[in-house]
CSV table of C-alpha atoms in Angstrom, one decimal:
chain,number,residue,atom,x,y,z
A,1,MET,CA,138.5,-63.4,170.3
A,2,CYS,CA,137.7,-59.9,171.0
A,3,GLY,CA,136.4,-57.0,168.8
A,4,LEU,CA,138.1,-53.5,169.7
A,5,GLU,CA,133.8,-52.2,170.3
A,6,MET,CA,134.1,-53.5,174.3
A,7,PHE,CA,137.5,-50.8,174.3
A,8,GLN,CA,135.6,-47.7,172.7
A,9,ILE,CA,134.2,-45.9,176.4
A,10,ASP,CA,132.1,-43.3,176.7
A,11,LEU,CA,133.3,-41.3,179.4
A,12,LYS,CA,130.1,-39.0,179.8
A,13,THR,CA,127.9,-42.0,180.3
A,14,LEU,CA,130.2,-43.8,183.0
A,15,GLY,CA,128.7,-44.1,186.2
A,16,ALA,CA,129.6,-43.4,189.7
A,17,ASP,CA,131.4,-47.2,189.7
A,18,GLY,CA,133.4,-46.1,186.7
A,19,TYR,CA,134.2,-48.7,184.4
A,20,SER,CA,136.3,-52.3,184.9
A,21,LEU,CA,137.7,-54.8,182.3
A,22,THR,CA,139.8,-57.9,182.1
A,23,GLN,CA,140.3,-59.1,178.6
A,24,GLN,CA,142.7,-61.9,177.3
A,25,LEU,CA,144.0,-60.1,173.8
A,26,ASP,CA,145.3,-62.6,171.4
A,27,ASP,CA,145.8,-62.3,167.7
A,28,THR,CA,142.4,-61.2,166.9
A,29,PHE,CA,143.3,-58.1,168.4
A,30,PHE,CA,147.1,-57.3,167.3
A,31,ALA,CA,145.4,-58.1,163.6
A,32,LEU,CA,142.4,-55.4,164.7
A,33,VAL,CA,144.5,-52.1,166.0
A,34,LYS,CA,147.0,-52.6,163.2
A,35,GLY,CA,150.3,-51.8,164.7
A,36,GLU,CA,153.4,-52.6,163.0
A,37,GLU,CA,155.6,-53.5,166.0
A,38,VAL,CA,153.3,-56.5,167.2
A,39,GLN,CA,151.1,-58.4,165.2
A,40,GLN,CA,150.9,-61.8,167.5
A,41,GLY,CA,151.1,-62.6,171.6
A,42,SER,CA,148.7,-63.5,174.1
A,43,VAL,CA,148.5,-60.6,176.8
A,44,VAL,CA,145.9,-59.8,179.7
A,45,ALA,CA,144.8,-56.9,179.9
A,46,ASP,CA,143.0,-55.3,182.9
A,47,VAL,CA,141.9,-51.5,182.6
A,48,GLN,CA,140.0,-49.5,185.4
A,49,ILE,CA,138.4,-46.1,184.9
A,50,ARG,CA,137.1,-44.5,187.9
A,51,PRO,CA,135.2,-41.1,188.2
A,52,VAL,CA,137.2,-38.6,190.4
A,53,GLU,CA,136.2,-34.9,190.6
A,54,GLN,CA,136.0,-33.3,187.2
A,55,ALA,CA,138.2,-36.1,185.8
A,56,PHE,CA,139.3,-39.6,185.4
A,57,ASP,CA,141.4,-41.9,186.7
A,58,LEU,CA,142.6,-44.4,184.1
A,59,ASN,CA,144.7,-47.5,185.0
A,60,ILE,CA,145.8,-50.4,182.6
A,61,LYS,CA,148.1,-53.1,183.3
A,62,VAL,CA,149.1,-55.4,180.7
A,63,GLU,CA,151.0,-59.0,181.3
A,64,GLY,CA,151.9,-62.0,179.0
A,65,GLU,CA,154.0,-62.3,175.9
A,66,VAL,CA,154.3,-61.4,172.1
A,67,GLN,CA,155.8,-62.7,169.4
A,68,LEU,CA,158.9,-60.4,168.2
A,69,THR,CA,161.4,-61.2,165.0
A,70,CYS,CA,164.7,-61.8,166.6
A,71,ASP,CA,167.0,-59.0,165.3
A,72,ARG,CA,170.1,-61.2,165.5
A,73,CYS,CA,169.0,-64.4,163.8
A,74,LEU,CA,165.5,-63.3,162.0
A,75,ASP,CA,163.5,-66.0,163.7
A,76,ALA,CA,160.7,-65.7,165.6
A,77,TYR,CA,160.2,-65.6,169.5
A,78,MET,CA,158.1,-65.0,172.4
A,79,GLN,CA,159.2,-62.1,174.5
A,80,PRO,CA,157.8,-61.7,178.1
A,81,VAL,CA,155.8,-57.9,178.5
A,82,ALA,CA,154.5,-56.2,181.7
A,83,ALA,CA,153.6,-53.1,182.6
A,84,THR,CA,151.1,-50.1,183.9
A,85,GLN,CA,150.2,-46.9,183.0
A,86,HIS,CA,148.4,-44.1,185.2
A,87,LEU,CA,146.3,-41.0,183.4
A,88,VAL,CA,144.0,-38.2,184.3
A,89,ILE,CA,141.6,-38.2,181.5
A,90,THR,CA,139.6,-35.1,181.4
A,91,LEU,CA,137.2,-33.5,179.4
A,92,GLY,CA,137.8,-29.8,177.4
A,93,ASP,CA,137.9,-28.2,174.7
A,94,ASP,CA,140.7,-29.3,172.7
A,95,PHE,CA,142.6,-32.9,172.3
A,96,GLU,CA,146.1,-32.8,174.7
A,97,GLU,CA,147.7,-35.7,176.0
A,98,ASP,CA,151.0,-35.5,177.9
A,99,GLU,CA,153.0,-38.2,179.7
A,100,HIS,CA,150.4,-38.4,182.4
A,101,THR,CA,147.2,-36.8,181.6
A,102,MET,CA,144.9,-36.4,178.4
A,103,THR,CA,142.4,-34.1,177.6
A,104,ILE,CA,139.5,-35.0,174.9
A,105,PRO,CA,137.1,-32.9,173.4
A,106,VAL,CA,133.8,-32.5,175.8
A,107,GLU,CA,131.5,-33.2,172.1
A,108,GLN,CA,133.8,-36.4,171.7
A,109,SER,CA,134.1,-37.6,175.3
A,110,GLU,CA,134.5,-41.3,173.5
A,111,ILE,CA,138.1,-42.9,174.3
A,112,ASP,CA,139.8,-45.5,172.0
A,113,LEU,CA,141.9,-47.7,175.2
A,114,SER,CA,142.6,-50.4,172.2
A,115,TRP,CA,145.4,-47.9,171.1
A,116,LEU,CA,146.4,-47.6,174.4
A,117,ILE,CA,146.9,-50.6,176.0
A,118,TYR,CA,148.7,-51.4,172.3
A,119,GLU,CA,151.0,-48.5,172.7
A,120,LEU,CA,151.8,-49.9,176.3
A,121,ILE,CA,152.6,-53.2,175.3
A,122,VAL,CA,154.9,-51.9,172.3
A,123,LEU,CA,156.6,-49.4,174.7
A,124,ALA,CA,157.3,-52.5,177.6
A,125,LEU,CA,159.1,-53.9,175.1
A,126,PRO,CA,163.2,-54.0,174.9
A,127,PHE,CA,165.5,-52.0,172.6
A,128,ARG,CA,166.8,-55.0,171.0
A,129,HIS,CA,165.1,-57.7,170.4
A,130,VAL,CA,167.1,-61.0,170.8
A,131,HIS,CA,166.4,-64.5,171.6
A,132,ALA,CA,167.9,-65.7,175.0
A,133,PRO,CA,171.9,-66.5,174.6
A,134,GLY,CA,172.2,-69.7,173.0
A,135,ASN,CA,168.7,-70.0,171.3
A,136,CYS,CA,169.1,-68.4,168.2
A,137,ASN,CA,168.8,-70.3,165.1
A,138,PRO,CA,172.3,-72.1,165.0
A,139,ALA,CA,172.2,-71.9,161.5
A,140,MET,CA,172.0,-68.4,160.6
A,141,MET,CA,174.3,-67.3,163.8
A,142,SER,CA,176.8,-69.4,161.6
A,143,VAL,CA,176.1,-67.5,158.3
A,144,LEU,CA,176.3,-64.1,160.5
A,145,GLU,CA,179.8,-65.4,162.4
A,146,ALA,CA,181.3,-66.4,158.8
A,147,HIS,CA,181.0,-62.6,157.4
A,148,SER,CA,181.1,-61.1,160.7
A,149,ALA,CA,185.0,-62.4,160.5
A,150,ASN,CA,185.5,-61.4,156.7
A,151,ARG,CA,184.6,-57.9,157.4
A,152,SER,CA,186.8,-57.8,160.1
A,153,GLY,CA,189.7,-59.1,158.2
A,154,GLU,CA,189.3,-57.1,155.9
A,155,GLU,CA,189.4,-53.9,158.3
A,156,ARG,CA,192.2,-55.1,159.2
A,157,ALA,CA,193.9,-55.5,155.7
A,158,THR,CA,193.8,-51.9,154.7
A,159,VAL,CA,194.6,-49.8,157.9
A,160,ASP,CA,197.0,-47.3,157.0
A,161,PRO,CA,200.5,-48.1,157.5
A,162,ARG,CA,201.8,-44.8,159.0
A,163,TRP,CA,199.4,-46.4,161.8
A,164,SER,CA,201.9,-49.8,162.2
A,165,GLU,CA,204.8,-47.0,164.2
A,166,LEU,CA,201.8,-46.7,166.8
A,167,GLU,CA,200.9,-49.9,167.3
A,168,LYS,CA,204.5,-50.8,167.5
A,169,LEU,CA,204.7,-47.9,170.3
A,170,LYS,CA,201.5,-49.5,172.0
A,171,ASN,CA,202.5,-53.2,172.4
A,172,ASN,CA,206.0,-51.7,174.0
A,173,ILE,CA,204.6,-50.2,176.9
């Protein structure tokens, strides 16, 4: 189990050696972060922060698996996840963020890595959340197929009769 305190890093107090953390993230982490996409999983996060001139190099690597709901059959399944992210963090006047850099106000100087780690996990997920082929709930798949067949049958029955002449031409080619 882990709390989120270890992910709160004050960049002003960071020594020349920087900060390193390897942490097993479990269901407790996902519950504390309160993200909507992922609530359960087992992921190892490796975080490295190194001071470089007037900035900080942040490297995050995550690897493990998270529980998702299958879009097709609605059963839970475990989705492997692996990703890395590199950010350059600077201290400045206002908060700014883009793809590769982040500026944190000097007076704040503290960064919450828990949300960055969570976002990296979520961004590493595939767009469609589905089981591997053949692993979906068979009962749900049969219901889905029955309803899909009915829907396609209705569409064919309501086809405008004017298109039937074009269908004849297509079949003759």
